[in-house]
Amino acid sequence: NMSSKCVQLHNIKNVLFVTDLHKRESDYSSIKNYREAVRLVQQDILDFCLNNDNTVLISCGDWYDKGYKSVDKYDEDTNYDRYLNMATGGNFYICIGNHLYIERDSNPELYMIQPSEYVQTKTASTAIEPVIKTVSDIVIGDTQISFFHYSRDNKWYINDRKPGIKLHIGVYHDESVLPSSIRESAGIYGTSTSSSYLTSIYDNIDIAIVGHVHKSFSPTLLTLESGKQIQIIVPGAMAITQNSDNYKHRYVDCPLLTFDEDGSCTMSYYRISTHMDKLRFFNVKEKSTYTFKEKVKVTNSDLSQVKIHNTIFDYLMDKRYDPDEIFTLNNYFPGDYTIEDLKEVFRRWEMRK
């Protein structure tokens, strides 16, 4: 149904943009009470939607972190999606992020967006109406919001600006749409973006709201080669997924559009706590240095030959991975993974090569 791609909405008062939440069924090994903090963030978003009628909720991607095994956790976490759908009168939308593709077939997000023309389940979905909608764009009055769903291969994130549109907002989930100054400050290397590429993709855009990057930035004005200026907003993740000071922020200023009766809109920010005070951080290194030991049958004389890898980078370099591939892998699978998760990542990586 191609008509589902563009949606025109009426009588909308607010559009709230929320960022990466990375819901997962267990805490990270180095971050305790992670699930509880994420639950509280969802409660705050839900309170906003319940207290403000006619609200559209837009997730900038990575609403879930990866697949689930536990049915009760799946039930608990998808219930919040259903509450948000009800509180917005069905106006809960998402820009698909890279994490949807991690353990995709057991990732709750895949099931919440069905039926979707962007990504389908392995077996035909019986869903009639998505809990979280995936569309190409939404038009409210003379404002257009375009969704640039994450693609691993096609970085040409462009959508036509409809006639009569006064404000065109792009929602993205890819670091390649950011100028290198922001990317490098966020600690993302290995991808390069030319200024001519940015000038092309932002040619008809006024404001870019970018998920995926977990570090929080102040809104920036970017001047394109054409001389045009666009505002780039990188609010940062709503969940603290790494025990690193670069990613620890106490709140996220979520972009908020408020529409007047005449259809004109103003942009402000709605502050939502990350509930970082609930988290307890552990330095996993102190407990024991996780090392990769090659699986070899060892006799005493062989022991000196066993390589100890202190980091995944060492391990991958030793496995003759190309440094560019390692960067890609590191960006594609951010976060904190168990050894089993990593084995799965490498297995898939080998299959792709």
Coordinates of C-alpha atoms in Angstrom, one line a residue, residues 4 12 23 29 40 46 48 71 76-77 99 106 121 219 234 239-240 276 307 310-311 313 325 327 342:
S4 CA 0.8 4.6 3.6
I12 CA -2.1 18.3 15.8
K23 CA 15.4 -1.2 25.4
S29 CA 27.2 -6.0 32.8
L40 CA 11.2 5.6 34.0
L46 CA 4.0 8.7 28.4
F48 CA 3.9 14.0 28.4
V71 CA 8.5 -13.7 26.9
E76 CA 6.4 -5.8 29.7
D77 CA 8.5 -3.7 27.3
H99 CA 19.9 -1.8 15.9
S106 CA 13.7 -11.7 17.9
T121 CA 9.2 -10.4 9.4
P219 CA 22.0 22.5 18.3
V234 CA 21.9 15.8 18.0
A239 CA 19.6 5.8 27.8
I240 CA 23.1 5.6 29.2
M276 CA 21.1 8.4 35.5
K307 CA 48.2 -14.9 22.3
N310 CA 43.2 -7.4 25.7
T311 CA 40.9 -5.6 23.3
F313 CA 40.7 -4.4 18.2
E325 CA 36.3 -3.1 8.6
F327 CA 35.7 0.7 12.4
L342 CA 30.5 -10.9 19.8

